[in-house]
XYZ file of C-alpha atoms in Angstrom:
731
model
C -0.290 0.208 -0.163
C 0.904 3.337 -0.923
C 0.112 6.986 -0.213
C -2.913 7.823 -1.620
C -5.165 10.661 -2.776
C -7.893 9.710 0.672
C -4.827 9.849 3.047
C -3.454 13.148 1.636
C -6.839 14.487 2.164
C -7.141 12.978 5.698
C -3.302 14.903 6.458
C -4.409 17.894 4.810
C -8.073 18.303 7.041
C -5.931 17.096 10.287
C -3.510 19.936 9.562
C -6.043 22.363 9.153
C -8.140 20.597 12.069
C -4.550 21.361 14.834
C -3.896 25.142 12.923
C -7.245 26.221 13.651
C -7.363 24.550 17.025
C -3.826 26.082 18.276
C -4.849 29.388 16.892
C -7.910 29.027 18.944
C -6.520 27.903 22.294
C -3.624 31.115 21.699
C -5.503 33.779 20.052
C -9.494 33.172 21.263
C -9.195 35.519 24.891
C -8.482 38.308 23.093
C -10.560 38.335 20.351
C -13.927 36.730 20.994
C -15.972 38.494 22.315
C -14.306 41.671 22.671
C -12.733 44.812 20.020
C -9.256 46.800 20.351
C -10.147 48.484 22.977
C -10.310 45.790 25.542
C -6.751 44.699 24.327
C -4.017 43.884 26.223
C -1.530 46.197 24.034
C -4.200 49.405 24.157
C -5.118 48.835 27.991
C -1.233 49.554 28.229
C -1.130 52.101 26.500
C -3.874 53.313 28.456
C -2.480 52.808 31.609
C 1.010 54.875 30.184
C -0.594 57.731 28.860
C -2.616 57.766 32.892
C 0.677 57.788 34.158
C 2.476 60.183 31.841
C -0.898 63.110 32.556
C -0.728 63.155 35.604
C 2.379 63.451 36.011
C 3.903 65.780 33.087
C 1.086 68.137 32.912
C -2.002 66.859 35.881
C 0.234 67.220 38.722
C 3.841 68.463 37.234
C 7.553 68.736 39.106
C 7.705 72.817 40.715
C 10.960 74.407 40.573
C 9.865 76.521 42.904
C 8.170 74.823 45.243
C 11.231 72.484 45.305
C 13.571 75.166 46.197
C 12.057 76.893 48.864
C 11.668 72.859 50.697
C 15.507 72.323 50.304
C 17.056 71.456 53.862
C 20.127 70.654 54.548
C 21.493 68.098 57.325
C 24.224 68.234 60.089
C 24.773 64.968 58.165
C 25.430 66.517 55.171
C 27.387 68.926 56.382
C 29.860 67.016 57.965
C 30.012 65.137 55.254
C 31.173 67.453 52.623
C 33.440 69.475 55.183
C 35.272 65.468 55.824
C 35.181 63.674 51.936
C 38.239 64.917 50.724
C 40.048 64.558 53.767
C 40.920 66.467 57.225
C 41.784 70.349 57.419
C 45.473 69.195 56.910
C 45.218 67.285 54.348
C 43.150 68.748 52.401
C 44.907 71.947 52.572
C 48.529 69.691 52.208
C 47.275 68.246 48.713
C 46.472 72.077 47.389
C 49.691 73.103 48.046
C 51.272 69.931 45.619
C 48.331 70.450 43.688
C 49.683 74.042 42.623
C 53.609 73.891 44.078
C 54.400 72.630 40.508
C 53.122 75.291 38.411
C 53.815 78.182 40.013
C 57.281 76.716 40.125
C 56.876 76.762 36.776
C 55.625 79.951 36.657
C 58.611 81.654 38.429
C 61.381 79.566 35.766
C 59.747 80.449 33.371
C 59.669 84.567 34.500
C 56.149 85.230 34.476
C 55.297 86.671 37.096
C 51.420 87.212 35.995
C 50.861 83.747 35.849
C 52.780 83.539 38.933
C 50.618 85.907 40.474
C 47.443 84.549 39.698
C 48.471 80.224 40.855
C 48.783 82.251 44.239
C 46.028 83.973 44.669
C 44.285 81.376 43.699
C 45.641 79.069 46.209
C 45.177 81.031 48.578
C 42.025 81.364 48.253
C 41.174 77.565 48.161
C 42.690 77.559 51.048
C 41.143 80.136 52.464
C 37.642 78.287 51.225
C 38.401 74.917 53.229
C 39.128 76.538 56.258
C 36.578 78.700 56.530
C 35.040 74.839 55.590
C 36.264 74.000 58.385
C 34.929 76.760 60.741
C 31.881 78.403 59.288
C 28.740 75.480 59.192
C 26.669 78.557 57.263
C 29.451 78.802 54.757
C 29.212 74.523 54.341
C 25.180 75.016 54.148
C 24.564 77.285 51.712
C 27.674 75.384 48.831
C 25.262 72.162 49.596
C 21.627 74.794 49.150
C 23.520 76.161 45.596
C 23.933 72.188 44.786
C 20.782 71.406 45.491
C 19.276 74.010 43.237
C 21.504 73.233 40.303
C 19.828 69.611 40.934
C 16.389 70.731 40.872
C 16.896 73.336 37.889
C 18.368 70.507 35.286
C 15.822 67.658 37.328
C 13.063 70.553 36.184
C 14.282 70.777 33.279
C 14.268 67.398 32.324
C 11.309 66.841 32.800
C 10.046 69.989 30.703
C 12.065 68.071 27.892
C 10.206 63.868 28.658
C 7.112 66.474 28.944
C 7.348 67.710 24.999
C 8.394 63.777 24.195
C 5.368 62.754 26.379
C 2.570 65.606 23.517
C 4.767 64.514 20.368
C 4.756 60.618 21.853
C 0.283 60.512 22.889
C -0.941 63.213 20.365
C -4.033 61.601 19.777
C -5.260 61.193 22.910
C -7.671 63.561 24.449
C -8.195 64.640 28.062
C -10.531 66.739 29.763
C -10.253 66.378 33.300
C -10.864 69.254 35.988
C -9.700 68.876 40.055
C -12.733 67.786 42.159
C -10.791 70.396 44.951
C -9.614 73.440 43.394
C -11.884 73.635 40.185
C -9.033 73.883 37.620
C -9.455 72.818 34.033
C -7.124 70.750 32.268
C -7.857 70.459 27.835
C -6.657 69.346 25.515
C -9.000 71.285 22.842
C -9.981 67.924 20.680
C -13.539 67.556 21.125
C -13.805 65.355 17.820
C -16.382 62.698 17.091
C -14.076 59.831 19.151
C -13.550 56.379 19.234
C -12.995 55.446 22.425
C -13.454 57.792 26.003
C -13.158 57.098 29.439
C -15.057 58.908 32.068
C -14.101 59.674 34.947
C -16.811 61.260 38.146
C -20.336 60.965 38.174
C -20.822 57.768 40.644
C -17.841 56.118 38.433
C -13.895 56.027 40.020
C -11.882 59.393 39.766
C -9.331 60.251 37.599
C -6.252 60.055 40.495
C -2.398 61.112 40.664
C -0.857 61.032 43.245
C 3.550 62.135 42.293
C 6.764 61.150 43.633
C 10.024 62.896 42.596
C 13.418 61.624 43.323
C 16.451 64.122 42.816
C 20.006 62.686 43.737
C 22.747 62.992 42.621
C 23.090 58.988 41.931
C 26.181 58.647 44.439
C 28.986 61.996 42.629
C 30.300 63.174 45.169
C 32.395 64.334 43.134
C 29.861 67.038 41.635
C 28.039 67.274 43.657
C 28.079 66.339 47.429
C 25.179 64.989 49.177
C 23.672 62.468 51.462
C 20.447 61.976 51.339
C 18.032 62.436 47.819
C 15.679 64.696 47.773
C 12.281 63.406 47.625
C 9.380 65.557 46.647
C 5.223 63.514 47.246
C 3.196 65.589 46.000
C -0.840 65.338 48.003
C -2.788 63.188 46.181
C -5.772 64.646 43.649
C -8.555 63.678 41.895
C -9.875 64.403 38.578
C -13.390 64.490 37.170
C -14.180 64.016 33.534
C -12.602 62.505 30.590
C -9.977 61.159 27.770
C -11.252 59.732 24.485
C -9.550 59.253 21.139
C -10.780 61.304 18.124
C -11.736 59.349 15.203
C -10.153 61.860 13.267
C -6.895 60.934 14.776
C -7.108 57.252 13.392
C -4.838 57.032 10.551
C -2.925 60.097 11.177
C -0.790 57.656 13.797
C 0.673 54.410 14.469
C -2.390 53.925 17.167
C -4.449 54.231 13.273
C -2.431 51.330 12.519
C -2.855 48.877 15.133
C -6.476 49.182 15.108
C -6.713 48.818 11.719
C -4.368 45.626 12.133
C -6.407 43.840 15.282
C -9.825 44.933 13.322
C -8.487 42.374 10.253
C -6.960 40.247 11.972
C -9.787 39.215 14.221
C -12.254 38.716 10.714
C -8.997 36.605 9.710
C -9.041 34.245 12.789
C -12.809 34.511 12.789
C -12.224 32.831 9.200
C -10.859 30.315 10.393
C -12.322 29.371 12.951
C -15.572 28.620 10.948
C -13.862 26.467 8.243
C -11.995 24.841 11.281
C -15.527 23.286 11.484
C -16.202 22.385 8.604
C -13.244 20.666 7.871
C -13.625 19.072 11.407
C -17.066 18.030 10.236
C -15.406 16.859 6.651
C -12.838 14.942 8.856
C -15.283 12.271 10.060
C -17.521 11.945 6.793
C -15.586 12.553 4.221
C -12.322 11.399 4.977
C -12.932 8.612 8.190
C -9.579 8.172 7.866
C -7.977 5.283 10.613
C -4.332 3.657 10.865
C -4.289 0.963 7.791
C -4.122 4.501 5.381
C -1.021 6.051 6.905
C 0.145 2.355 7.800
C 1.942 1.996 4.300
C 4.480 0.362 2.823
C 7.972 2.589 1.871
C 11.075 3.756 1.749
C 10.840 6.514 4.707
C 9.413 4.000 6.566
C 11.990 1.738 6.660
C 14.578 4.384 7.074
C 12.205 5.439 10.174
C 12.096 1.446 11.393
C 15.766 1.065 11.505
C 15.952 4.513 13.820
C 15.752 3.421 17.541
C 12.699 3.968 19.651
C 13.284 6.658 21.366
C 14.871 8.854 18.651
C 11.518 7.976 17.039
C 10.339 9.637 19.951
C 12.445 12.756 19.536
C 11.453 13.143 16.010
C 7.930 12.946 16.395
C 8.338 15.131 19.575
C 10.481 18.089 17.767
C 8.133 17.599 14.933
C 5.346 18.823 17.107
C 7.420 21.737 18.703
C 8.209 22.718 15.707
C 4.518 22.931 13.929
C 3.177 24.250 17.137
C 6.110 27.174 17.213
C 5.252 27.350 12.907
C 1.465 28.422 14.370
C 2.795 30.571 16.720
C 4.417 32.461 14.270
C 1.147 32.220 11.425
C -0.688 33.558 14.075
C 1.852 36.358 14.474
C 1.200 37.239 10.902
C -2.150 37.253 11.143
C -1.896 39.323 13.358
C 0.323 42.285 12.144
C -1.162 41.877 8.785
C -1.323 45.594 7.943
C 1.775 46.415 8.816
C 3.019 44.537 5.455
C 3.689 47.066 2.243
C 3.953 43.961 0.447
C 0.517 41.779 -0.119
C 2.685 39.196 -2.311
C 5.693 38.903 -0.083
C 2.674 38.506 3.162
C 0.796 35.373 0.765
C 4.512 33.581 0.248
C 5.195 33.766 3.987
C 1.692 32.423 4.500
C 1.896 29.417 2.234
C 5.659 28.396 3.488
C 4.086 28.667 6.443
C 1.774 26.673 5.963
C 3.305 23.823 3.667
C 6.341 23.509 6.085
C 2.855 23.108 8.873
C 2.100 20.002 6.876
C 5.022 18.380 6.568
C 5.299 18.747 10.172
C 1.639 17.309 11.108
C 2.193 14.505 8.465
C 5.509 13.544 10.803
C 3.501 13.192 13.474
C 0.972 11.548 12.086
C 2.915 8.885 10.628
C 5.598 8.496 13.360
C 2.389 8.176 16.197
C 0.770 5.504 13.349
C 4.279 3.377 12.939
C 5.654 3.704 16.844
C 2.525 2.050 18.041
C 2.569 -0.950 15.395
C 6.392 -1.244 16.859
C 4.895 -1.504 20.411
C 1.775 -3.202 19.368
C 2.832 -6.656 21.840
C 5.172 -7.030 24.862
C 8.196 -8.958 22.813
C 8.019 -5.995 20.227
C 8.345 -3.609 23.037
C 10.900 -5.221 25.241
C 12.703 -5.914 21.612
C 12.703 -1.901 20.794
C 13.043 -1.062 24.173
C 16.677 -2.734 24.610
C 17.098 -1.010 20.877
C 16.571 2.626 22.220
C 19.653 4.613 21.870
C 19.323 5.883 25.890
C 19.458 1.755 27.202
C 22.545 1.464 25.533
C 23.619 5.167 26.246
C 23.288 4.225 29.679
C 24.508 1.023 30.013
C 27.958 2.680 29.012
C 27.912 5.556 31.207
C 27.176 2.940 34.052
C 29.832 1.109 32.774
C 32.315 4.753 32.734
C 31.659 5.098 36.481
C 31.987 2.246 37.409
C 35.494 4.287 38.230
C 34.110 7.280 38.893
C 37.555 9.604 38.400
C 38.113 7.836 35.153
C 34.145 8.518 34.454
C 34.706 12.135 35.081
C 38.165 12.747 33.385
C 36.451 11.457 30.701
C 33.157 13.492 30.698
C 35.862 16.582 31.178
C 38.013 15.679 27.895
C 34.942 15.419 26.151
C 33.224 19.081 27.004
C 37.250 20.432 26.938
C 37.261 19.142 23.495
C 33.428 20.267 22.223
C 33.925 23.139 23.663
C 37.401 23.778 22.007
C 35.368 22.694 18.679
C 32.722 25.254 19.415
C 35.753 27.962 20.659
C 37.443 27.307 16.929
C 34.118 27.832 14.894
C 33.441 31.270 16.393
C 36.710 32.734 16.093
C 36.286 31.682 12.619
C 33.337 33.989 12.852
C 34.408 36.376 15.248
C 38.119 37.882 14.987
C 38.165 39.066 18.209
C 36.601 36.283 19.722
C 40.578 34.357 17.933
C 42.554 35.695 20.668
C 40.818 34.356 23.395
C 40.634 31.284 21.861
C 43.946 30.662 21.873
C 44.896 31.773 24.936
C 41.993 28.807 26.385
C 43.359 26.168 24.072
C 47.492 27.178 24.745
C 46.493 26.404 28.884
C 43.662 23.992 28.408
C 43.246 22.265 25.408
C 46.794 21.688 24.693
C 47.635 20.666 28.423
C 44.057 18.524 27.633
C 45.675 16.286 25.203
C 48.987 16.068 25.980
C 46.858 14.158 29.392
C 44.934 12.376 27.419
C 48.274 10.724 25.046
C 50.298 10.715 28.158
C 47.337 8.329 29.512
C 46.655 6.874 25.807
C 50.271 5.777 25.609
C 50.628 4.400 29.570
C 47.062 2.185 29.412
C 48.648 0.855 25.790
C 52.062 -0.005 28.042
C 49.570 -1.507 30.594
C 47.780 -4.161 28.182
C 50.757 -5.379 26.130
C 52.071 -6.132 30.097
C 48.705 -8.010 30.882
C 49.106 -9.319 27.493
C 52.496 -10.563 28.622
C 50.843 -12.440 32.012
C 48.211 -14.014 30.265
C 50.764 -16.174 28.256
C 52.985 -16.805 31.026
C 55.291 -13.873 31.063
C 54.989 -13.566 34.853
C 58.680 -12.058 35.617
C 58.188 -8.577 35.199
C 56.562 -6.407 37.057
C 53.559 -3.611 35.685
C 55.259 -0.120 36.177
C 53.059 1.707 38.293
C 53.669 5.166 37.460
C 52.052 8.179 39.648
C 48.402 8.099 40.968
C 45.531 8.061 37.801
C 43.182 5.239 38.565
C 45.420 3.961 35.569
C 48.762 3.615 37.691
C 46.170 1.765 40.910
C 45.065 -0.703 37.744
C 48.751 -1.911 36.962
C 48.852 -2.113 41.266
C 45.963 -3.861 40.831
C 47.747 -6.121 37.710
C 51.057 -6.319 39.561
C 49.011 -7.657 42.708
C 47.053 -10.183 40.437
C 50.626 -11.102 39.022
C 52.220 -11.402 42.265
C 48.276 -13.548 43.100
C 48.855 -16.430 39.869
C 52.377 -16.365 40.636
C 51.829 -17.356 44.946
C 48.859 -19.191 42.879
C 51.246 -21.330 40.860
C 54.042 -21.709 43.805
C 50.062 -23.050 46.125
C 49.500 -25.324 43.321
C 52.682 -26.951 42.523
C 53.299 -27.359 46.737
C 49.291 -29.272 46.518
C 50.282 -31.835 44.017
C 54.263 -32.414 46.255
C 51.356 -32.666 49.143
C 48.551 -35.197 47.017
C 51.624 -36.960 46.259
C 53.275 -37.517 49.834
C 49.231 -37.765 51.235
C 49.173 -41.163 48.438
C 51.996 -42.592 49.978
C 51.029 -41.995 53.471
C 47.704 -43.156 53.359
C 49.037 -45.903 51.044
C 51.939 -46.221 53.705
C 49.883 -45.943 57.039
C 47.258 -48.301 55.923
C 49.367 -51.001 53.975
C 51.616 -52.016 57.239
C 48.360 -52.965 59.589
C 46.904 -54.611 56.427
C 49.953 -56.192 55.653
C 50.806 -57.182 59.437
C 46.568 -58.918 59.245
C 46.896 -60.856 55.893
C 50.203 -62.331 57.796
C 49.486 -62.876 61.594
C 46.374 -64.854 59.861
C 48.127 -66.834 57.366
C 50.271 -67.839 60.535
C 46.739 -68.940 61.938
C 45.891 -70.768 59.925
C 48.790 -73.604 60.506
C 47.128 -75.947 62.494
C 50.228 -77.235 64.463
C 50.311 -74.019 65.749
C 50.643 -74.160 69.537
C 48.102 -72.312 71.563
C 50.227 -69.758 72.837
C 51.360 -68.861 69.791
C 48.134 -68.744 68.436
C 47.002 -65.689 71.547
C 50.120 -63.832 70.203
C 49.076 -64.348 67.003
C 45.813 -63.560 68.022
C 46.479 -60.160 70.040
C 48.514 -59.214 67.019
C 45.554 -59.376 64.626
C 43.567 -57.689 67.303
C 46.258 -54.486 67.676
C 46.533 -54.099 63.982
C 42.945 -54.384 63.201
C 42.501 -51.451 65.821
C 45.213 -49.620 64.446
C 43.388 -49.700 61.212
C 40.039 -49.066 62.357
C 42.030 -46.098 64.106
C 43.229 -44.996 61.034
C 39.693 -45.504 58.460
C 37.568 -43.190 61.584
C 40.537 -40.765 61.136
C 40.508 -40.253 57.374
C 36.731 -40.257 57.036
C 36.298 -37.810 59.937
C 38.966 -34.920 58.924
C 37.471 -35.686 55.085
C 33.927 -34.756 56.584
C 35.196 -31.502 58.611
C 36.650 -30.721 55.507
C 34.017 -30.588 53.844
C 31.519 -29.031 56.097
C 29.164 -32.534 56.895
C 29.349 -32.015 60.499
C 27.636 -30.148 62.737
C 29.076 -28.789 66.393
C 27.219 -28.790 69.827
C 27.591 -25.664 71.140
C 27.773 -25.600 75.168
C 29.137 -22.993 77.452
C 31.760 -25.519 78.863
C 34.495 -25.185 81.699
C 37.677 -25.404 79.876
C 39.900 -25.234 82.999
C 37.911 -28.906 83.853
C 38.326 -29.953 79.953
C 41.842 -29.598 80.497
C 42.062 -31.850 83.294
C 40.243 -34.197 82.090
C 43.043 -34.178 78.754
C 45.172 -34.238 80.567
C 44.816 -36.556 83.586
C 44.298 -39.454 81.114
C 47.483 -39.132 80.542
C 49.956 -38.617 82.881
C 50.477 -41.890 83.526
C 52.472 -41.611 80.402
C 53.808 -39.405 80.794
C 56.051 -40.467 83.823
C 56.448 -43.727 81.803
C 58.199 -41.360 78.535
C 60.287 -40.275 81.259
C 58.624 -36.714 80.352
C 58.481 -34.359 82.920
C 54.900 -32.384 82.638
C 54.088 -28.670 83.923
C 50.574 -27.074 83.855
C 49.413 -23.815 84.621
C 45.675 -23.012 84.594
C 43.492 -19.883 86.360
C 41.847 -20.809 89.163
C 38.737 -19.770 88.048
C 36.271 -21.788 85.730
C 36.768 -20.304 82.084
C 33.669 -20.480 79.630
C 33.743 -20.921 76.205
C 30.898 -21.558 73.759
C 31.989 -24.673 72.726
C 31.431 -28.730 71.579
C 32.741 -30.793 74.211
C 33.444 -33.609 73.023
C 34.699 -31.517 70.048
C 36.942 -29.589 71.959
C 38.452 -32.452 73.870
C 39.009 -34.426 71.080
C 41.805 -31.539 70.370
C 43.030 -31.160 73.857
C 43.307 -35.033 73.737
C 45.028 -34.752 70.198
C 47.661 -31.824 71.566
C 48.602 -33.769 74.614
C 49.182 -37.018 72.408
C 51.736 -35.331 70.421
C 53.137 -33.977 73.176
C 53.720 -37.561 74.495
C 54.216 -39.254 70.875
C 57.428 -36.516 69.732
C 58.738 -35.048 73.352
C 62.356 -35.574 73.829
C 62.642 -37.755 77.205
C 63.326 -36.932 79.719
C 62.479 -32.653 78.961
C 59.872 -30.789 80.558
C 56.401 -30.572 78.755
C 54.774 -27.473 79.755
C 50.704 -27.217 79.425
C 49.244 -23.572 80.334
C 45.526 -22.561 79.954
C 45.010 -18.847 80.492
C 42.644 -15.892 79.165
C 43.930 -13.245 77.503
C 41.651 -10.184 76.622
C 38.059 -11.960 75.162
C 40.047 -15.471 73.992
C 40.822 -18.531 76.300
C 44.755 -19.335 75.358
C 46.261 -23.112 75.582
C 49.325 -23.736 74.684
C 52.074 -26.170 74.334
C 55.959 -26.531 74.159
C 57.451 -29.459 74.892
C 61.158 -30.337 73.397
C 60.801 -32.208 70.404
C 62.273 -35.649 69.393
C 62.975 -35.561 66.066
C 64.466 -33.153 63.967
C 61.854 -30.521 62.120
C 61.784 -29.258 58.723
C 61.269 -25.226 57.752
C 58.308 -25.829 56.014
C 56.270 -25.739 59.447
C 52.864 -25.321 58.388
C 52.529 -28.531 56.106
C 52.243 -30.197 60.157
C 48.479 -28.978 59.238
C 48.374 -31.042 57.025
C 46.958 -35.010 56.120
C 48.916 -37.447 56.965
C 52.067 -35.526 57.773
C 54.150 -36.487 60.324
C 57.653 -34.253 62.271
C 58.768 -37.972 62.443
C 59.110 -39.065 58.439
C 60.624 -41.300 58.498
C 57.038 -42.375 60.531
C 58.545 -45.025 63.522
C 55.586 -43.622 65.944
C 52.442 -44.763 66.382
C 49.881 -41.867 65.180
C 47.292 -41.756 61.555
C 49.162 -38.172 61.147
C 46.233 -36.627 61.043
C 46.052 -35.420 64.906
C 46.849 -31.799 64.513
C 44.742 -31.943 60.836
C 41.960 -32.466 62.290
C 42.231 -29.950 65.731
C 42.914 -27.672 62.915
C 39.427 -28.138 61.118
C 38.016 -28.592 64.909
C 39.039 -25.234 65.758
C 38.330 -23.512 62.932
C 34.478 -24.527 62.560
C 34.929 -22.362 66.578
C 36.646 -19.604 64.840
C 38.996 -19.687 66.896
C 43.344 -19.709 65.784
C 45.652 -22.742 65.794
C 49.014 -21.492 65.342
C 52.269 -23.019 65.423
C 56.272 -22.184 66.191
C 59.602 -23.797 66.375
C 62.573 -22.373 67.563
C 65.237 -25.341 66.791
C 63.734 -28.288 68.745
C 61.543 -25.768 70.280
C 57.666 -27.184 69.101
C 54.556 -24.850 70.218
C 50.878 -24.907 69.352
C 49.152 -22.181 70.504
C 44.966 -22.884 70.116
C 42.486 -19.619 70.794
C 39.019 -19.452 71.029
C 36.744 -16.727 72.647
C 35.370 -16.877 75.837
C 31.725 -16.652 76.813
């Protein structure tokens, strides 16, 4: 479907309806049921005439009366006297003013000029002295200056009165002072087209003038402090003001009157045709969305534009259409001011063609946008493609780092203003100097900073690529304190983290290998014994004593294997978090005493001197009693197994701040390696030859239980001195 004659007719009728409707909204209040003399323009003109009539004709400024009312205050006298300084300062200033001139006259041999200058100087000095000695002298000076101001103001008022009579000569007035009976008549009594009466059961024509005469603070020419104010009494007049019909064509007022009358006829005609157009639109044209939903290249181009840009195009066209109608309204209102009717018609037609195009864009745009938003899926798709949506998404990412966002905005603003400044300097040569100064002091520094930052960014990107390829040897150079420098520093931290991660990964692989080896060794040893002694028990020739001995060995090895497997399962559950704590308020002092008490005999048998330090009062903590007893027991057993015979073992429980601290110190039986932190790894022992019994999980289990209680386990080694410290919050 293409744009056909019916569609064009519908668009024309819609344009005319919009045109006449907006004209009605803009002008109905000015033209319907009113004439020119009720318009706001004439009302302003009339009020201005009345105000100036009262000021310049009915109650003019009285120069004589103003001079008689002059007063001089002591404040003005003091100000005049001291305006140029103290007496000594003013005398010294006068002497200095005349000294060079008198000296020059003396050197030139002009005795007469010298005498004149000396006399003039002395006269001024005497006048200054009299100013400081006689208030009457100063008062007379001020009075004369005020009289001069009044005379000047009176002349200005007379000139303004003449200008008033020239500007408002088309007005007539016939007014009588209600109190004095004084009559004011312009002498025009012809037939009038406008008249406004005062008095005789109507409001009087009231005049109440205020005149302000002053020097505006220019004390060099006139020395005044207070501005002179002349407040005249309110005077009322009765009579009338009018406009003679004979003045209709003789002044600018006549043109305004004629323009209003002609414009009123035109507006009435447009509004009448607008009503007929509305009827034709709904009876003949009967437009629908289908009439305007045709396929064309224009529609294809329009639909390729983001939805918010389309809306802006439609709104801009609507605003442009309103501006055109407003412009045409002014053309119609001022129709009589056009001297060439042809030019007037051309202007109106040109504006109307532009209006038709604008309204067409609005109508087609609304129809096509409505089609795009016909369902939720299309609306969602259009919304995601919107220019503002993409812009907001980009701006949001830009301000993830506020400093970079602000700097980017500043660079864009400087670039934009630089372009405007360049264009302005090309149009106006006077701006070229300002542009050059701003370019050198703002534009070029901003450009240098931008280029340096871009160079630094390229360097960071290159070294980041090297890091991604595994070359972690060289850190990125940190320059300054800019966001890029912070980014470089973060990348260095990331590089260090990756390097440490690789180191930890290698360590983890090593520990994993050792774990498999240790688990295999610790499980295979009792299992081998079980298999061996089981085979021995199959011998029918065994004596009862040997059989019992083998069964005892099997029992011990089975118990050993069971302990290993249970510890392995327990530490695995703790590592995966699949274990629950039953926390209670437990006395750690009593718990420690129980854990140590079970092994006191074993310590004596191992020739170890056990030294215990505990608080005299209960020390409570919110812990799982069974699990925490396991921690203490593991540490006690660990000290029992690995302490050197004949040495002391210290166990201490104290409160430090808000934590309870349990410490075990002993001299190690075996030489300890450097990697102390690995002792808490699973199946890791200080006895690397694995000659002692145990699963190698004691410290690993203790570490896991302490972590679940939000505590800390710390191992310190100083030569053969082995120290374990556990802290947990008290309650």
